[in-house]
C-alpha cells in the first residue's frame, strides 16, 4: 500500500516506511534528521550554546545544508554530523548532538 511522498526527500514510499504518519517522513530521512536533545531540528544559522560559549551552526551534512562560508564541496567528505562555528574554538565538527549543545534560536 502506498503511503505517499516523503516531505524531505520527495521519494515515493510505502505506508510501512513512514516513521511518523503525521510528519509524512520516511524512515531513512527521519534517521538522518539531526535534532537537539530538546527536540528542535538542527539547521544552518541556528544560534547555540556549546559548552560555555555561543556558536552558530554552519553546516548540517545529512540535510545537505551549508552556509556560504562552508561549502558542500569542502565539508561533505565528513559524511555525518554538523559544524559549529565559535569564537573560542573555531569550527567544531560534531557527529551527533550531546548534552554540551543547547539550542537558543533558529535564524529568521
JSON list of C-alpha atoms in Angstrom, two decimals:
[
{"chain": "A", "resi": 1, "resn": "UNK", "atom": "CA", "xyz": [0.00, 0.00, 0.00]},
{"chain": "A", "resi": 2, "resn": "UNK", "atom": "CA", "xyz": [1.41, 3.38, -0.99]},
{"chain": "A", "resi": 3, "resn": "UNK", "atom": "CA", "xyz": [1.96, 5.90, 1.74]},
{"chain": "A", "resi": 4, "resn": "UNK", "atom": "CA", "xyz": [2.67, 8.89, -0.49]},
{"chain": "A", "resi": 5, "resn": "UNK", "atom": "CA", "xyz": [5.78, 11.03, -0.83]},
{"chain": "A", "resi": 6, "resn": "UNK", "atom": "CA", "xyz": [8.29, 11.78, 1.88]},
{"chain": "A", "resi": 7, "resn": "UNK", "atom": "CA", "xyz": [8.23, 15.50, 2.66]},
{"chain": "A", "resi": 8, "resn": "UNK", "atom": "CA", "xyz": [12.03, 15.56, 2.96]},
{"chain": "A", "resi": 9, "resn": "UNK", "atom": "CA", "xyz": [13.32, 13.53, 0.00]},
{"chain": "A", "resi": 10, "resn": "UNK", "atom": "CA", "xyz": [10.10, 13.57, -2.07]},
{"chain": "A", "resi": 11, "resn": "UNK", "atom": "CA", "xyz": [10.54, 9.88, -2.90]},
{"chain": "A", "resi": 12, "resn": "UNK", "atom": "CA", "xyz": [7.52, 7.57, -3.11]},
{"chain": "A", "resi": 13, "resn": "UNK", "atom": "CA", "xyz": [7.40, 5.14, -0.25]},
{"chain": "A", "resi": 14, "resn": "UNK", "atom": "CA", "xyz": [5.10, 2.55, 1.26]},
{"chain": "A", "resi": 15, "resn": "UNK", "atom": "CA", "xyz": [3.00, 3.21, 4.36]},
{"chain": "A", "resi": 16, "resn": "UNK", "atom": "CA", "xyz": [5.21, 0.87, 6.39]},
{"chain": "A", "resi": 17, "resn": "UNK", "atom": "CA", "xyz": [8.26, 3.02, 5.55]},
{"chain": "A", "resi": 18, "resn": "UNK", "atom": "CA", "xyz": [6.80, 6.09, 7.23]},
{"chain": "A", "resi": 19, "resn": "UNK", "atom": "CA", "xyz": [8.28, 6.61, 10.65]},
{"chain": "A", "resi": 20, "resn": "UNK", "atom": "CA", "xyz": [5.63, 9.15, 11.63]},
{"chain": "A", "resi": 21, "resn": "UNK", "atom": "CA", "xyz": [2.46, 9.44, 9.55]},
{"chain": "A", "resi": 22, "resn": "UNK", "atom": "CA", "xyz": [1.74, 12.91, 10.95]},
{"chain": "A", "resi": 23, "resn": "UNK", "atom": "CA", "xyz": [5.02, 14.21, 9.56]},
{"chain": "A", "resi": 24, "resn": "UNK", "atom": "CA", "xyz": [4.98, 12.07, 6.40]},
{"chain": "A", "resi": 25, "resn": "UNK", "atom": "CA", "xyz": [8.73, 11.48, 6.64]},
{"chain": "A", "resi": 26, "resn": "UNK", "atom": "CA", "xyz": [10.25, 8.16, 5.60]},
{"chain": "A", "resi": 27, "resn": "UNK", "atom": "CA", "xyz": [12.45, 6.17, 7.98]},
{"chain": "A", "resi": 28, "resn": "UNK", "atom": "CA", "xyz": [15.64, 6.97, 6.06]},
{"chain": "A", "resi": 29, "resn": "UNK", "atom": "CA", "xyz": [15.08, 10.73, 6.28]},
{"chain": "A", "resi": 30, "resn": "UNK", "atom": "CA", "xyz": [13.88, 10.52, 9.88]},
{"chain": "A", "resi": 31, "resn": "UNK", "atom": "CA", "xyz": [17.09, 8.74, 10.83]},
{"chain": "A", "resi": 32, "resn": "UNK", "atom": "CA", "xyz": [19.15, 11.37, 9.02]},
{"chain": "A", "resi": 33, "resn": "UNK", "atom": "CA", "xyz": [17.42, 14.38, 10.60]},
{"chain": "A", "resi": 34, "resn": "UNK", "atom": "CA", "xyz": [19.59, 15.77, 13.35]},
{"chain": "A", "resi": 35, "resn": "UNK", "atom": "CA", "xyz": [17.81, 17.22, 16.37]},
{"chain": "A", "resi": 36, "resn": "UNK", "atom": "CA", "xyz": [18.91, 18.93, 19.55]},
{"chain": "A", "resi": 37, "resn": "UNK", "atom": "CA", "xyz": [18.24, 17.00, 22.74]},
{"chain": "A", "resi": 38, "resn": "UNK", "atom": "CA", "xyz": [15.33, 19.43, 23.28]},
{"chain": "A", "resi": 39, "resn": "UNK", "atom": "CA", "xyz": [13.71, 18.17, 20.04]},
{"chain": "A", "resi": 40, "resn": "UNK", "atom": "CA", "xyz": [14.20, 21.05, 17.56]},
{"chain": "A", "resi": 41, "resn": "UNK", "atom": "CA", "xyz": [15.74, 20.22, 14.19]},
{"chain": "A", "resi": 42, "resn": "UNK", "atom": "CA", "xyz": [19.34, 21.39, 13.76]},
{"chain": "A", "resi": 43, "resn": "UNK", "atom": "CA", "xyz": [19.51, 23.93, 10.91]},
{"chain": "A", "resi": 44, "resn": "UNK", "atom": "CA", "xyz": [22.17, 26.17, 9.39]},
{"chain": "A", "resi": 45, "resn": "UNK", "atom": "CA", "xyz": [22.15, 29.59, 11.05]},
{"chain": "A", "resi": 46, "resn": "UNK", "atom": "CA", "xyz": [20.93, 28.34, 14.43]},
{"chain": "A", "resi": 47, "resn": "UNK", "atom": "CA", "xyz": [22.36, 30.11, 17.45]},
{"chain": "A", "resi": 48, "resn": "UNK", "atom": "CA", "xyz": [23.53, 27.59, 20.04]},
{"chain": "A", "resi": 49, "resn": "UNK", "atom": "CA", "xyz": [25.36, 27.37, 23.31]},
{"chain": "A", "resi": 50, "resn": "UNK", "atom": "CA", "xyz": [28.22, 24.89, 23.02]},
{"chain": "A", "resi": 51, "resn": "UNK", "atom": "CA", "xyz": [29.82, 24.23, 26.37]},
{"chain": "A", "resi": 52, "resn": "UNK", "atom": "CA", "xyz": [30.49, 27.69, 27.81]},
{"chain": "A", "resi": 53, "resn": "UNK", "atom": "CA", "xyz": [30.41, 29.63, 24.54]},
{"chain": "A", "resi": 54, "resn": "UNK", "atom": "CA", "xyz": [27.98, 30.80, 21.88]},
{"chain": "A", "resi": 55, "resn": "UNK", "atom": "CA", "xyz": [28.11, 29.48, 18.36]},
{"chain": "A", "resi": 56, "resn": "UNK", "atom": "CA", "xyz": [26.33, 29.22, 15.01]},
{"chain": "A", "resi": 57, "resn": "UNK", "atom": "CA", "xyz": [25.51, 26.08, 13.07]},
{"chain": "A", "resi": 58, "resn": "UNK", "atom": "CA", "xyz": [27.36, 26.45, 9.74]},
{"chain": "A", "resi": 59, "resn": "UNK", "atom": "CA", "xyz": [26.61, 23.13, 8.04]},
{"chain": "A", "resi": 60, "resn": "UNK", "atom": "CA", "xyz": [24.37, 20.09, 8.53]},
{"chain": "A", "resi": 61, "resn": "UNK", "atom": "CA", "xyz": [25.59, 17.21, 6.40]},
{"chain": "A", "resi": 62, "resn": "UNK", "atom": "CA", "xyz": [22.55, 14.84, 6.42]},
{"chain": "A", "resi": 63, "resn": "UNK", "atom": "CA", "xyz": [20.19, 17.60, 5.22]},
{"chain": "A", "resi": 64, "resn": "UNK", "atom": "CA", "xyz": [22.83, 19.00, 2.81]},
{"chain": "A", "resi": 65, "resn": "UNK", "atom": "CA", "xyz": [22.60, 22.48, 4.33]},
{"chain": "A", "resi": 66, "resn": "UNK", "atom": "CA", "xyz": [25.74, 24.60, 4.09]},
{"chain": "A", "resi": 67, "resn": "UNK", "atom": "CA", "xyz": [26.30, 28.27, 4.87]},
{"chain": "A", "resi": 68, "resn": "UNK", "atom": "CA", "xyz": [28.02, 30.50, 2.30]},
{"chain": "A", "resi": 69, "resn": "UNK", "atom": "CA", "xyz": [31.38, 30.25, 4.12]},
{"chain": "A", "resi": 70, "resn": "UNK", "atom": "CA", "xyz": [31.26, 26.44, 4.48]},
{"chain": "A", "resi": 71, "resn": "UNK", "atom": "CA", "xyz": [30.54, 24.80, 1.12]},
{"chain": "A", "resi": 72, "resn": "UNK", "atom": "CA", "xyz": [29.30, 21.29, 0.48]},
{"chain": "A", "resi": 73, "resn": "UNK", "atom": "CA", "xyz": [32.37, 20.69, -1.72]},
{"chain": "A", "resi": 74, "resn": "UNK", "atom": "CA", "xyz": [34.67, 21.43, 1.22]},
{"chain": "A", "resi": 75, "resn": "UNK", "atom": "CA", "xyz": [32.83, 19.66, 4.05]},
{"chain": "A", "resi": 76, "resn": "UNK", "atom": "CA", "xyz": [30.65, 16.81, 2.73]},
{"chain": "A", "resi": 77, "resn": "UNK", "atom": "CA", "xyz": [33.63, 14.42, 2.92]},
{"chain": "A", "resi": 78, "resn": "UNK", "atom": "CA", "xyz": [32.90, 14.20, 6.66]},
{"chain": "A", "resi": 79, "resn": "UNK", "atom": "CA", "xyz": [29.74, 12.21, 5.71]},
{"chain": "A", "resi": 80, "resn": "UNK", "atom": "CA", "xyz": [27.92, 12.74, 9.05]},
{"chain": "A", "resi": 81, "resn": "UNK", "atom": "CA", "xyz": [27.15, 15.40, 11.61]},
{"chain": "A", "resi": 82, "resn": "UNK", "atom": "CA", "xyz": [27.20, 19.18, 11.63]},
{"chain": "A", "resi": 83, "resn": "UNK", "atom": "CA", "xyz": [29.58, 22.09, 12.15]},
{"chain": "A", "resi": 84, "resn": "UNK", "atom": "CA", "xyz": [29.51, 24.74, 14.87]},
{"chain": "A", "resi": 85, "resn": "UNK", "atom": "CA", "xyz": [31.48, 27.98, 14.47]},
{"chain": "A", "resi": 86, "resn": "UNK", "atom": "CA", "xyz": [32.57, 29.53, 17.79]},
{"chain": "A", "resi": 87, "resn": "UNK", "atom": "CA", "xyz": [34.95, 32.35, 18.65]},
{"chain": "A", "resi": 88, "resn": "UNK", "atom": "CA", "xyz": [36.61, 30.30, 21.38]},
{"chain": "A", "resi": 89, "resn": "UNK", "atom": "CA", "xyz": [37.13, 27.01, 19.50]},
{"chain": "A", "resi": 90, "resn": "UNK", "atom": "CA", "xyz": [36.77, 27.96, 15.83]},
{"chain": "A", "resi": 91, "resn": "UNK", "atom": "CA", "xyz": [34.99, 25.28, 13.80]},
{"chain": "A", "resi": 92, "resn": "UNK", "atom": "CA", "xyz": [33.88, 22.20, 15.72]},
{"chain": "A", "resi": 93, "resn": "UNK", "atom": "CA", "xyz": [32.55, 19.11, 13.93]},
{"chain": "A", "resi": 94, "resn": "UNK", "atom": "CA", "xyz": [30.03, 17.07, 15.92]},
{"chain": "A", "resi": 95, "resn": "UNK", "atom": "CA", "xyz": [28.76, 13.68, 14.76]},
{"chain": "A", "resi": 96, "resn": "UNK", "atom": "CA", "xyz": [25.61, 13.99, 16.85]},
{"chain": "A", "resi": 97, "resn": "UNK", "atom": "CA", "xyz": [24.20, 16.42, 19.41]},
{"chain": "A", "resi": 98, "resn": "UNK", "atom": "CA", "xyz": [25.09, 15.87, 23.05]},
{"chain": "A", "resi": 99, "resn": "UNK", "atom": "CA", "xyz": [24.47, 17.44, 26.45]},
{"chain": "A", "resi": 100, "resn": "UNK", "atom": "CA", "xyz": [27.04, 20.19, 25.74]},
{"chain": "A", "resi": 101, "resn": "UNK", "atom": "CA", "xyz": [24.92, 21.60, 22.89]},
{"chain": "A", "resi": 102, "resn": "UNK", "atom": "CA", "xyz": [21.92, 23.79, 23.72]},
{"chain": "A", "resi": 103, "resn": "UNK", "atom": "CA", "xyz": [19.55, 25.24, 21.15]},
{"chain": "A", "resi": 104, "resn": "UNK", "atom": "CA", "xyz": [18.93, 29.00, 21.56]},
{"chain": "A", "resi": 105, "resn": "UNK", "atom": "CA", "xyz": [17.11, 30.06, 18.37]},
{"chain": "A", "resi": 106, "resn": "UNK", "atom": "CA", "xyz": [16.65, 29.42, 14.66]},
{"chain": "A", "resi": 107, "resn": "UNK", "atom": "CA", "xyz": [17.83, 32.08, 12.23]},
{"chain": "A", "resi": 108, "resn": "UNK", "atom": "CA", "xyz": [14.91, 34.00, 10.73]}
]
